[in-house]
CSV table of C-alpha atoms and ligand atoms in Angstrom, one decimal:
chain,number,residue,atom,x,y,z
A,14,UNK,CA,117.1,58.4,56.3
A,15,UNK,CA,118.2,58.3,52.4
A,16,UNK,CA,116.4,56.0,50.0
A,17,UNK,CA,118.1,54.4,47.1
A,18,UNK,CA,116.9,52.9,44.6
A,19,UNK,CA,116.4,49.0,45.4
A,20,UNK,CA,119.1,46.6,44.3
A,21,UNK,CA,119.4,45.5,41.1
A,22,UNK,CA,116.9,48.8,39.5
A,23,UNK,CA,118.1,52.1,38.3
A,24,UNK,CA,116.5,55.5,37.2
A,25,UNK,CA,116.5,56.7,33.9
A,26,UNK,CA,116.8,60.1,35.1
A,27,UNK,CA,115.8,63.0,32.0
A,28,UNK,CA,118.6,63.9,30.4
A,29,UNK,CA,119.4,59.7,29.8
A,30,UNK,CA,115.5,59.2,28.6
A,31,UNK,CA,116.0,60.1,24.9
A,32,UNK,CA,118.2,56.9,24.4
A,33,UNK,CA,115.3,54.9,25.8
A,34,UNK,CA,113.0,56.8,23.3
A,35,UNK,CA,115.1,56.3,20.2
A,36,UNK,CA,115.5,52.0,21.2
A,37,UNK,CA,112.2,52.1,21.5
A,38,UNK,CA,111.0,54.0,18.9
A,39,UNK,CA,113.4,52.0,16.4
A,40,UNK,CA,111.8,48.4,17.9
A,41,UNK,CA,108.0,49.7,17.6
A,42,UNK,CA,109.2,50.6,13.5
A,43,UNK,CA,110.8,47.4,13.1
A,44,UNK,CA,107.8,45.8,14.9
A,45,UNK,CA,105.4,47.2,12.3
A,46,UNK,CA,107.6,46.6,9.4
A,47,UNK,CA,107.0,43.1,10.4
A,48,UNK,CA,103.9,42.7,10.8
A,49,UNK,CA,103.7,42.4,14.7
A,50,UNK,CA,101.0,43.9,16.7
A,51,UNK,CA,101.4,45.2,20.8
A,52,UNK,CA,100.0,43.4,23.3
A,53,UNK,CA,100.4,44.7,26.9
A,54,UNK,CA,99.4,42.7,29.7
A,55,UNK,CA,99.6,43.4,33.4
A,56,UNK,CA,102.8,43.5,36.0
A,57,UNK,CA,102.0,40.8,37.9
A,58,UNK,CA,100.1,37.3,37.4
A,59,UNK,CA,99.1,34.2,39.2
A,60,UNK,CA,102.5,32.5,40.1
A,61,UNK,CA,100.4,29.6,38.9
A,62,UNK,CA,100.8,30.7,35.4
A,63,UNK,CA,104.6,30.9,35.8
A,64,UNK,CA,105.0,27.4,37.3
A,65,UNK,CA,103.1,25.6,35.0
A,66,UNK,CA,104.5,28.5,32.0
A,67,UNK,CA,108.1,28.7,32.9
A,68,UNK,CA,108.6,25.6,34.7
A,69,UNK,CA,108.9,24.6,38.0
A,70,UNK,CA,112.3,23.3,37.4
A,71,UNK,CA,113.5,26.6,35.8
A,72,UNK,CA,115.7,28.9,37.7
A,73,UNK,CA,113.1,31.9,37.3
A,74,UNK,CA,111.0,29.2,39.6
A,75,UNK,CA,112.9,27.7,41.7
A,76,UNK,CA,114.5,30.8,43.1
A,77,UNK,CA,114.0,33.9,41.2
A,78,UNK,CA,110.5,34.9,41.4
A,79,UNK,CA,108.7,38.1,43.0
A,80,UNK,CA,106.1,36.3,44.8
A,81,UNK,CA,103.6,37.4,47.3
A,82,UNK,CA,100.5,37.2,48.7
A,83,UNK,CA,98.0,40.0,48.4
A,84,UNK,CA,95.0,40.9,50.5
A,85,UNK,CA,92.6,38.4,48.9
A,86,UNK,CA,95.4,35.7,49.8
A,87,UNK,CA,96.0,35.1,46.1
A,88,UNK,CA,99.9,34.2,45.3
A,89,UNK,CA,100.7,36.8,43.4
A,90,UNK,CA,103.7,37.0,40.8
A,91,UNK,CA,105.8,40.2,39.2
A,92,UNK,CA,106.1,38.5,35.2
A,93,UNK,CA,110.2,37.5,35.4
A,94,UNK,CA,109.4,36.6,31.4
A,95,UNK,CA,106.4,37.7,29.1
A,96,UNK,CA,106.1,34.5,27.5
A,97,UNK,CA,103.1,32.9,29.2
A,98,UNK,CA,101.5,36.3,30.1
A,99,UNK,CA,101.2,36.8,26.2
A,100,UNK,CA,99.6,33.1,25.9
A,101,UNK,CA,97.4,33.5,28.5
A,102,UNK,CA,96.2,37.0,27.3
A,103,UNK,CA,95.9,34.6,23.5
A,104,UNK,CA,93.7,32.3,25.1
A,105,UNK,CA,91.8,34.5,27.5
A,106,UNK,CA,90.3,36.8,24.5
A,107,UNK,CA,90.1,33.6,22.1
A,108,UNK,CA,92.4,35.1,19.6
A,109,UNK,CA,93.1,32.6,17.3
A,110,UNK,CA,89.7,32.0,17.1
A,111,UNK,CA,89.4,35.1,14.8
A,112,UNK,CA,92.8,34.9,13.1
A,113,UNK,CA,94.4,32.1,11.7
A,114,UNK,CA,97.8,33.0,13.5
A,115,UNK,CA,99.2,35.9,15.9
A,116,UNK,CA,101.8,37.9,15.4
A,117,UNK,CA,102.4,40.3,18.9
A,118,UNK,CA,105.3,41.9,20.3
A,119,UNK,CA,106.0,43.5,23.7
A,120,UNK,CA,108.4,45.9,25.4
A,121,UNK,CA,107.8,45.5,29.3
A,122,UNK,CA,109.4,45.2,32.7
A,123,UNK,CA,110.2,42.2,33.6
A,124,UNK,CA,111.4,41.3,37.4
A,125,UNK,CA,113.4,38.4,38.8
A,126,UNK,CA,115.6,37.9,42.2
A,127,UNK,CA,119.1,37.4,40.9
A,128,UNK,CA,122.6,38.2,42.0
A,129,UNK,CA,122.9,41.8,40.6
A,130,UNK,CA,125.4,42.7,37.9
A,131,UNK,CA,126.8,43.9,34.8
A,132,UNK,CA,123.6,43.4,32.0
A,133,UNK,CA,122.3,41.7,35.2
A,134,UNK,CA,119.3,43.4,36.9
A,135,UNK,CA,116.4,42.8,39.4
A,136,UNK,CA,114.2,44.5,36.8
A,137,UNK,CA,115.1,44.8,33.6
A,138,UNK,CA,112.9,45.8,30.0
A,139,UNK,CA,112.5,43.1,27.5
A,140,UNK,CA,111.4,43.6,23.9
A,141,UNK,CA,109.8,40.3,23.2
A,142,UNK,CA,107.9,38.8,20.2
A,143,UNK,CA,105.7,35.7,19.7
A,144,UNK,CA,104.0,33.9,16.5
A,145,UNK,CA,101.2,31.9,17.5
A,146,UNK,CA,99.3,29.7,15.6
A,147,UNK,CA,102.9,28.7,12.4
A,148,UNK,CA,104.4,25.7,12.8
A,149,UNK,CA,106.3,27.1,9.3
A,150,UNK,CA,110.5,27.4,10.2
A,151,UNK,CA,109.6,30.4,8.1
A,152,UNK,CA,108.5,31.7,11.7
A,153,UNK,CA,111.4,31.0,13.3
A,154,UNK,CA,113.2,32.8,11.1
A,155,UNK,CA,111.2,35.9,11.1
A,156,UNK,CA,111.3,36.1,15.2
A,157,UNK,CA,114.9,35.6,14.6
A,158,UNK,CA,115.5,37.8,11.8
A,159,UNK,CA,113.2,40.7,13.5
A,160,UNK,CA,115.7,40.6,16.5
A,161,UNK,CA,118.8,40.6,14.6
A,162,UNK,CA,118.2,43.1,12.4
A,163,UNK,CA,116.4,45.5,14.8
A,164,UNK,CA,119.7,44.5,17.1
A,165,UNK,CA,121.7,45.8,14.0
A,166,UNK,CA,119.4,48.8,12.8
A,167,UNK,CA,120.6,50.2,16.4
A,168,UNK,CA,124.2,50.1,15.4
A,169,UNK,CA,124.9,46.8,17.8
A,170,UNK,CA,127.9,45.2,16.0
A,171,UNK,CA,129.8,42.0,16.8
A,172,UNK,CA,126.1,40.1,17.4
A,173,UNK,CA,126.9,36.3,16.9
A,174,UNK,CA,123.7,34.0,16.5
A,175,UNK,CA,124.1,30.8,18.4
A,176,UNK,CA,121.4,27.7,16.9
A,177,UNK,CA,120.3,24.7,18.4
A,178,UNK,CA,117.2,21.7,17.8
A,179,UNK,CA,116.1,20.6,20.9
A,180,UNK,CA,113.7,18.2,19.1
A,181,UNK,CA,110.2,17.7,20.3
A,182,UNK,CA,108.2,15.3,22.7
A,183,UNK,CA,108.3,12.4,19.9
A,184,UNK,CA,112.8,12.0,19.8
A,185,UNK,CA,113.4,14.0,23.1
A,186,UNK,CA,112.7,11.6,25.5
A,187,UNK,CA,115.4,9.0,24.6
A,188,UNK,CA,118.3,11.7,24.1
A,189,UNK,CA,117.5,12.5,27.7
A,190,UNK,CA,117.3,9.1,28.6
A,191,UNK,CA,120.8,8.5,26.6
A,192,UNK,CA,122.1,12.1,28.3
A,193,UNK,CA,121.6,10.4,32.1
A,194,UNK,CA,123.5,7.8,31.0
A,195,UNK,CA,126.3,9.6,30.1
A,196,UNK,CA,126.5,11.9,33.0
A,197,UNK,CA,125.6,9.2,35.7
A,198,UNK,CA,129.3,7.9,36.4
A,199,UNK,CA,130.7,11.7,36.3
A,200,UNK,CA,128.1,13.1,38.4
A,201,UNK,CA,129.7,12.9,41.5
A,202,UNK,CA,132.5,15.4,39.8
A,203,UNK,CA,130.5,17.6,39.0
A,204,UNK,CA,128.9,21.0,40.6
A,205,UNK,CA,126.2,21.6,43.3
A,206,UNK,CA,124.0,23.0,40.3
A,207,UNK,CA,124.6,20.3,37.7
A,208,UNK,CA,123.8,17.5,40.2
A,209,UNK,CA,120.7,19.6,41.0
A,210,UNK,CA,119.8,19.3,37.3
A,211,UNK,CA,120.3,15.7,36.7
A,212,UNK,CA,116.8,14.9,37.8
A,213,UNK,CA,115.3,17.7,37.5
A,214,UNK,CA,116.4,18.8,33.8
A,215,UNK,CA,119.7,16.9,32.8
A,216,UNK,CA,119.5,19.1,29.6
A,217,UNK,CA,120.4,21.6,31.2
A,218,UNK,CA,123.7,20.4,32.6
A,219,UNK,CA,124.8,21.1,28.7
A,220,UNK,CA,125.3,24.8,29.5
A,221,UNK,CA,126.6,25.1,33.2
A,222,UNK,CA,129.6,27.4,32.8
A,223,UNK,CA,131.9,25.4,35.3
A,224,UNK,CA,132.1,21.9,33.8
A,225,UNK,CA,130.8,22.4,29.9
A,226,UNK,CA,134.6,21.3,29.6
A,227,UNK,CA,134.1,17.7,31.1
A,228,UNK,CA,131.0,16.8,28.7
A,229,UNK,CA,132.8,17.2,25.2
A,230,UNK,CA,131.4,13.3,24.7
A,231,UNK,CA,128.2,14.1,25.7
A,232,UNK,CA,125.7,12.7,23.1
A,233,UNK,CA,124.3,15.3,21.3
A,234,UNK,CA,120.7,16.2,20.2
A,235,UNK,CA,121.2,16.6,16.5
A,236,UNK,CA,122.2,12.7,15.9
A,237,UNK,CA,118.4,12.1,18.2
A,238,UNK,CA,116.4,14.2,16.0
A,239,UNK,CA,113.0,12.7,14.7
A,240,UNK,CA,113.0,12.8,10.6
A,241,UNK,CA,110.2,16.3,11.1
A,242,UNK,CA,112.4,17.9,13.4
A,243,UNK,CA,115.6,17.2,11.2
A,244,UNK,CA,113.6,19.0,8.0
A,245,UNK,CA,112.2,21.6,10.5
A,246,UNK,CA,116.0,22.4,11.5
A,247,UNK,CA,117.3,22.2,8.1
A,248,UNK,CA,114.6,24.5,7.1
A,249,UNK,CA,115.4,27.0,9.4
A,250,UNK,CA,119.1,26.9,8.7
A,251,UNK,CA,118.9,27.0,4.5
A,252,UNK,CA,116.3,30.6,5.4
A,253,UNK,CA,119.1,32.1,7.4
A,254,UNK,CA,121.4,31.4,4.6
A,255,UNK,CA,119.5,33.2,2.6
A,256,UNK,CA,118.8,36.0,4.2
A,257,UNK,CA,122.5,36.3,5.0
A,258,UNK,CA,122.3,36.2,9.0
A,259,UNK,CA,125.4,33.9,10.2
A,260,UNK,CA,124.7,31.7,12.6
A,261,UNK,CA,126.7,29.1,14.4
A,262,UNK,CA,125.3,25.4,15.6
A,263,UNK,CA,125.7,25.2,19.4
A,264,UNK,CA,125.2,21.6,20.4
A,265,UNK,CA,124.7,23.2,24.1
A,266,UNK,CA,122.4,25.8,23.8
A,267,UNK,CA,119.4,24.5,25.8
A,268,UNK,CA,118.3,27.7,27.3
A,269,UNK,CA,116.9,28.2,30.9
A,270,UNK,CA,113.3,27.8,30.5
A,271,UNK,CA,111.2,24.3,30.5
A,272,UNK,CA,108.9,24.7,27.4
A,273,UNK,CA,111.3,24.5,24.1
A,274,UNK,CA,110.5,22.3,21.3
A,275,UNK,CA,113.1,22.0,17.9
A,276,UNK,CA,115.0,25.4,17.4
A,277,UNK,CA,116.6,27.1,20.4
A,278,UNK,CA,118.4,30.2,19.5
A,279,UNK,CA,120.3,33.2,20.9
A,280,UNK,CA,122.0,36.7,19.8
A,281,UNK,CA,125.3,37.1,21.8
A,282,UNK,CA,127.1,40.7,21.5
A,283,UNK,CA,131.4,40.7,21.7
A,284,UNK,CA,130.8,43.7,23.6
A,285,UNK,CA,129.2,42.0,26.8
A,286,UNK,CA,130.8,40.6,29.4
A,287,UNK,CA,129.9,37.6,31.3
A,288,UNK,CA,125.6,38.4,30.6
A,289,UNK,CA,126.5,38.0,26.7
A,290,UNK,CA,123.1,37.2,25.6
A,291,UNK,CA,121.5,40.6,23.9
A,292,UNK,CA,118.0,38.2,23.2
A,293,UNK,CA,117.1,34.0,23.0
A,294,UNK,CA,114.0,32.5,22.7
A,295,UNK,CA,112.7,29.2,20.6
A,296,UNK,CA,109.6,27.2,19.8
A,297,UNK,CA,107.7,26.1,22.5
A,298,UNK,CA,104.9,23.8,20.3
A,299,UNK,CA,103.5,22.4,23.6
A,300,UNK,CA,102.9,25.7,26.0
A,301,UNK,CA,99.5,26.6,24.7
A,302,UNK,CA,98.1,23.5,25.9
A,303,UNK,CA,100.0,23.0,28.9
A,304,UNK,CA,98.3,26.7,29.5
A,305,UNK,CA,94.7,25.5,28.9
A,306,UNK,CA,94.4,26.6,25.3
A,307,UNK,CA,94.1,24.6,21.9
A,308,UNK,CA,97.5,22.8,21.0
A,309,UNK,CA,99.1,25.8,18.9
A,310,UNK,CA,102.3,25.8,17.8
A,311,UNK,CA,104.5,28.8,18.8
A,312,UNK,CA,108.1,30.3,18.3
A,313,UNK,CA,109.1,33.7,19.9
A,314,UNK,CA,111.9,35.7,21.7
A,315,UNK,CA,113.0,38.3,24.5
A,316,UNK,CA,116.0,40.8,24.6
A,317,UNK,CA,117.2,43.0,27.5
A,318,UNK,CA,117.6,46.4,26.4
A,319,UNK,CA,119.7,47.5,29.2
A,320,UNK,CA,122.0,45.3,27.4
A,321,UNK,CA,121.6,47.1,24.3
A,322,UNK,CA,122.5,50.1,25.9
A,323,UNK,CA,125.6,48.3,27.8
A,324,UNK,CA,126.4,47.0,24.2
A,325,UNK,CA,126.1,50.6,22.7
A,326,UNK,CA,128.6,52.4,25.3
A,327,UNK,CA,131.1,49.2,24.7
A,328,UNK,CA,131.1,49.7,21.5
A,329,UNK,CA,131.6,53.5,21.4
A,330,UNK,CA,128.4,53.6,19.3
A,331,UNK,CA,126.9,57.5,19.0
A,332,UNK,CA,124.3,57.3,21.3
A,333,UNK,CA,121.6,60.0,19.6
A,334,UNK,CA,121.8,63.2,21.0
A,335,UNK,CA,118.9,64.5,23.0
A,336,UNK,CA,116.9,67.0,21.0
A,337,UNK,CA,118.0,70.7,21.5
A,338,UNK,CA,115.6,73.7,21.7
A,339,UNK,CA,114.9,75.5,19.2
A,340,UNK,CA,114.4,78.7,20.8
A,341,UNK,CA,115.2,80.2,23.7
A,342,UNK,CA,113.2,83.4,24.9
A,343,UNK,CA,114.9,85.8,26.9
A,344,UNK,CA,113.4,88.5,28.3
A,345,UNK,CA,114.0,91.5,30.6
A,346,UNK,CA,110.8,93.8,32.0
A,347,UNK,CA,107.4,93.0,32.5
A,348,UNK,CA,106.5,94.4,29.0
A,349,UNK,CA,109.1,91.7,27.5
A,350,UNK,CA,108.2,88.5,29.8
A,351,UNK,CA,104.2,88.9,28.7
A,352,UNK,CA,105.5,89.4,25.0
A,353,UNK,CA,107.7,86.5,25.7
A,354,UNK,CA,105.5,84.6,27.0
A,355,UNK,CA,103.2,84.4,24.4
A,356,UNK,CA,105.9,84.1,21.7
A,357,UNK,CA,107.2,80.9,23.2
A,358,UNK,CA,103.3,79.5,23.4
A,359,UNK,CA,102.9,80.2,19.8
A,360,UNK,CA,106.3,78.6,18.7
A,361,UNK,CA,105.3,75.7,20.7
A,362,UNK,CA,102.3,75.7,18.9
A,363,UNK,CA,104.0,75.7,15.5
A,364,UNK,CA,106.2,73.0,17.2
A,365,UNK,CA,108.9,74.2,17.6
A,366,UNK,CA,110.9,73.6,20.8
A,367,UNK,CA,110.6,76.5,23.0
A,368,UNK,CA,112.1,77.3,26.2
A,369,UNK,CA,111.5,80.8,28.0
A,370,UNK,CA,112.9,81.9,31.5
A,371,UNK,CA,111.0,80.8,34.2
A,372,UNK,CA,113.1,82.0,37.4
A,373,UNK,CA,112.9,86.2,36.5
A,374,UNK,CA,116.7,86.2,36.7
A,375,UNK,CA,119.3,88.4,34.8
A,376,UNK,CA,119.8,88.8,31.0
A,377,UNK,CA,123.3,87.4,31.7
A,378,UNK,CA,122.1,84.5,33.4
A,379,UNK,CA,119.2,84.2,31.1
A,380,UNK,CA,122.0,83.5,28.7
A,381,UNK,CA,124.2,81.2,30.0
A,382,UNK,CA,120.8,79.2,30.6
A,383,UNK,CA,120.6,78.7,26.7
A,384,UNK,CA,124.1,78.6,26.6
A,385,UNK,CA,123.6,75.2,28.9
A,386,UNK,CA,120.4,74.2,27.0
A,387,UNK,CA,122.3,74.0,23.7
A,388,UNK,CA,119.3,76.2,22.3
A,389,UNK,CA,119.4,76.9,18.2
A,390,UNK,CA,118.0,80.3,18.9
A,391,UNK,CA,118.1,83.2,21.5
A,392,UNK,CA,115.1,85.5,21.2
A,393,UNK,CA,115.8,88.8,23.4
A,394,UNK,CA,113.3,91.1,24.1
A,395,UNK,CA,114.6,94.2,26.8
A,396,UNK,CA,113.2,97.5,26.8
A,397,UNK,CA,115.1,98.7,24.0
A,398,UNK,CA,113.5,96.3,22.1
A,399,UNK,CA,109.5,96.6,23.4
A,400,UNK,CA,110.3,100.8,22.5
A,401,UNK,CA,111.0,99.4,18.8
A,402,UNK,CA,108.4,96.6,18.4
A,403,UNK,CA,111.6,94.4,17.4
A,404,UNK,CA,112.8,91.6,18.8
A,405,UNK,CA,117.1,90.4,19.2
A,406,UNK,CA,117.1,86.9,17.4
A,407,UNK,CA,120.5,85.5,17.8
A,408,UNK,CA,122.0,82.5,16.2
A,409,UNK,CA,123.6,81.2,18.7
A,410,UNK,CA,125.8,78.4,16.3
A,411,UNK,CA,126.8,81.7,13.7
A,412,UNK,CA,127.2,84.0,16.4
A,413,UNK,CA,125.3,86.9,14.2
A,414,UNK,CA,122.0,88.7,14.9
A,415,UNK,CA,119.6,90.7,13.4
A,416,UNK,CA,116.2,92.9,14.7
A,417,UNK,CA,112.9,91.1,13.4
A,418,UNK,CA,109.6,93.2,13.7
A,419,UNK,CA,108.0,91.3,16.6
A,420,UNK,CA,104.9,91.1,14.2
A,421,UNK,CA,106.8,88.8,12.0
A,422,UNK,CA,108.9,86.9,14.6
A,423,UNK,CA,107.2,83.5,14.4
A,424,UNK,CA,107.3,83.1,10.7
A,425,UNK,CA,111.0,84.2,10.1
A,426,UNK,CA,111.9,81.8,13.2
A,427,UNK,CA,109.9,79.1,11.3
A,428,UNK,CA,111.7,79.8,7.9
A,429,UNK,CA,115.2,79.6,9.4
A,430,UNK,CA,114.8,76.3,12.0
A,431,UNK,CA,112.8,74.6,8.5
A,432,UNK,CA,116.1,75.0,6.9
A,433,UNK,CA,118.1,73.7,9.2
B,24,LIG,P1,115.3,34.8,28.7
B,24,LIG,O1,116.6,34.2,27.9
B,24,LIG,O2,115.1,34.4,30.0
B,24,LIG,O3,114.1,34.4,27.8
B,24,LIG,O4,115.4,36.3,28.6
B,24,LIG,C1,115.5,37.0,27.4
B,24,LIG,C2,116.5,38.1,27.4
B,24,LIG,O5,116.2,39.0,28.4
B,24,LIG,C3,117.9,37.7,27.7
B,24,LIG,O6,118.6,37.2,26.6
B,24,LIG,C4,118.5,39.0,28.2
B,24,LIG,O7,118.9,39.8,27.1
B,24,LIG,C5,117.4,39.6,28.9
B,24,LIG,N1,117.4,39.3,30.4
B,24,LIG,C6,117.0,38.3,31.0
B,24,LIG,N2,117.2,38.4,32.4
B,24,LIG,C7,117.8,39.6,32.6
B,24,LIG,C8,118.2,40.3,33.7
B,24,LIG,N3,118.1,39.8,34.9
B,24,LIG,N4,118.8,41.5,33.6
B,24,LIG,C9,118.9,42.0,32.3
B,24,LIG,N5,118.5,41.4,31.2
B,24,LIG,C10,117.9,40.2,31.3
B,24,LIG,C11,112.8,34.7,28.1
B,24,LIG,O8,112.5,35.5,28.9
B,24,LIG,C12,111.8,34.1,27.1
B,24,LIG,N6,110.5,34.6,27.5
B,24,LIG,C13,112.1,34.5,25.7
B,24,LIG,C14,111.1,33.9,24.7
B,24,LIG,C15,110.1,34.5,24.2
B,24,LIG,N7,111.2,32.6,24.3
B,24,LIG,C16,110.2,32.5,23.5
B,24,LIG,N8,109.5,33.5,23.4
């Protein structure tokens, strides 16, 4: 029997990795340039937390959850979103007890059962971020700002931010009321899914793909707004102005999770297909409580960085290259491999990227080997060499050499890759 990776997951086999690294070593900067601290919390949770976090008339809920039951007969969930996990974790260590607000971002697997596809996995890596604790728009815009510009330090182009005010629990209420209205006579038109939704979460009919056509009428959120959210909106709006990050008003942006309050946003890339959405997220003002903590506003977001990396190739962006060695030690003879040997330790030591032979094979092969590594360097030591206390070094991008006294091999390696 062969084994395969499970549907929807992939390997990121080694010579792939290094684009991983640099993503995430570009997010972690940006992280810290603004101010937002890591927080890692487990794989798995009660599902409890997600039904009452998520929703239990979300899609992640409903049908997209890794649930089981483990030996203690707890129901058990894989996190499909690191939202609640986060809040929990807030509320669990009293957090904002010590701290007027929290600032935390994460970069984590997340898993949920959907149809596989492009930018469309079973697991996938988010880089999320939350504020805790700032009912300021000035923290909506710096969730958003942190995701557009870390989306733009990468080299993603074409990114599009789509806006939207959901309102809050004071003017929400009637625009649904006024939205059920509207759709009842026409729900019999419309799909399976939106009919689903009408009881369940009529917002959500906004932004079904299949009949968004049918609801240009619709009443729309903005014209239900309580005076607060209207200023909160407004806020946020003028801030992006002024820190130059276009945006465009999208009347049905609702997003697929229950907890929003005022500002629902998301960062689309032209070079996605159909899964478009490099990152969303919003305020959710109400989900601390909801959780079992003190009522604390919030605002936060999650991207998919497979989508980056979808995005990237699109594009035709550079992807970095993986680091090449520095040296490569070549040896021939016993003399040579334990001189070798110990030449590569000490480079490594300096910090240098070393590679030596590790299979005894021929000088020839020994050089196609750093031929295929890409190395900087060749160091040969053969017998010739050993006789002379010398070592070969050859620069393998000038195609020259020259003997080094082995004595002084590691400094004169040093000098020349420093230059470089
Ligand atoms: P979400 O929109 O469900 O929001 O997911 C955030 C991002 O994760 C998406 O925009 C997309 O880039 C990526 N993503 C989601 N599902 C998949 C998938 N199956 N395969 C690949 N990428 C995917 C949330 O999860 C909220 N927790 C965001 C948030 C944080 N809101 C407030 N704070």
């Amino acid at each position: 029997m062969k084994f395969q990776a499970s549907k929807g997951t992939y390997d990121v086999m080694p010579d792939q990795v290094h684009i991983w690294q640099h993503i995430e070593t570009v997010i972690r900067e940006q992280a810290r340039i603004y101010g937002f601290k890591e927080i890692r919390t487990p794989v798995f949770e009660d599902t409890a937390l997600f039904v009452k976090g998520t929703g239990d008339t979300t899609d992640i809920v409903q049908k997209e959850m890794y649930t089981f039951t483990d030996k203690g007969q707890r129901s058990i969930t894989l996190r499909p979103e690191g939202t609640p996990p986060v809040l929990r974790a807030l509320i669990e260590h009293n957090s904002l007890k010590e701290q007027p607000y929290a600032k935390v971002f994460y970069l984590a697997p997340m898993f949920r059962y959907e149809r596989p596809q492009a930018g469309r996995m079973r697991q996938h890596t988010q880089f999320g971020a939350e504020v805790l604790g700032s009912q300021s728009p000035l923290a909506d815009v710096e969730v958003i700002a942190l995701l557009f510009f870390t989306l733009q330090k990468l080299g993603l182009g074409g990114l599009s931010l789509r806006l939207n005010s959901l309102g809050c629990s004071q003017c929400r209420p009637l625009y649904r009321q006024k939205l059920m209205e509207y759709f009842k006579p026409m729900l019999p038109g419309l799909c399976d899914n939106c009919q689903e939704r009408y009881d369940r979460n009529p917002l959500r009919i906004l932004d079904c793909k299949v009949d968004q056509a049918k609801f240009k009428a619709a009443p729309e959120m903005k014209d239900f707004l309580c005076g607060e959210c209207k200023i909160h909106f407004q806020t946020v709006q003028d801030r992006l102005k002024d820190i130059e990050i276009p945006f465009t008003l999208d009347k049905n942006l609702v997003r697929g999770l229950d907890y929003y309050t005022r500002t629902a946003f998301e960062v689309v890339s032209q070079h996605l297909g159909a899964q478009d959405a490099l990152g969303g997220g919003g305020r959710y003002d109400g989900l601390m409580e909801e959780l079992g903590g003190d009522p604390t506003p919030g605002v936060g977001f999650g991207s998919g960085l497979e989508r980056y990396i979808l995005a990237l190739k699109n594009q035709g962006v550079n992807l970095p290259l993986e680091k090449r060695p520095d040296v490569y030690i070549a040896t021939l003879g016993d003399e040579a491999v334990k001189k070798g040997s110990l030449l590569c330790t000490q480079l490594r030591q300096k910090g240098l990227i070393c590679e030596q032979e590790l299979l005894g094979r021929s000088l020839k092969a020994q050089m196609r080997e750093a031929g295929r590594l890409n190395a900087r360097y060749v160091v040969l030591i053969g017998e010739d060499e050993i006789k002379k206390g010398v070592v070969t070094l050859k620069d393998m991008d000038g195609h020259s050499q020259t003997e080094v006294p082995l004595g002084e091999l590691v400094i004169n390696v040093l000098k020349y890759c420093q230059c470089e």
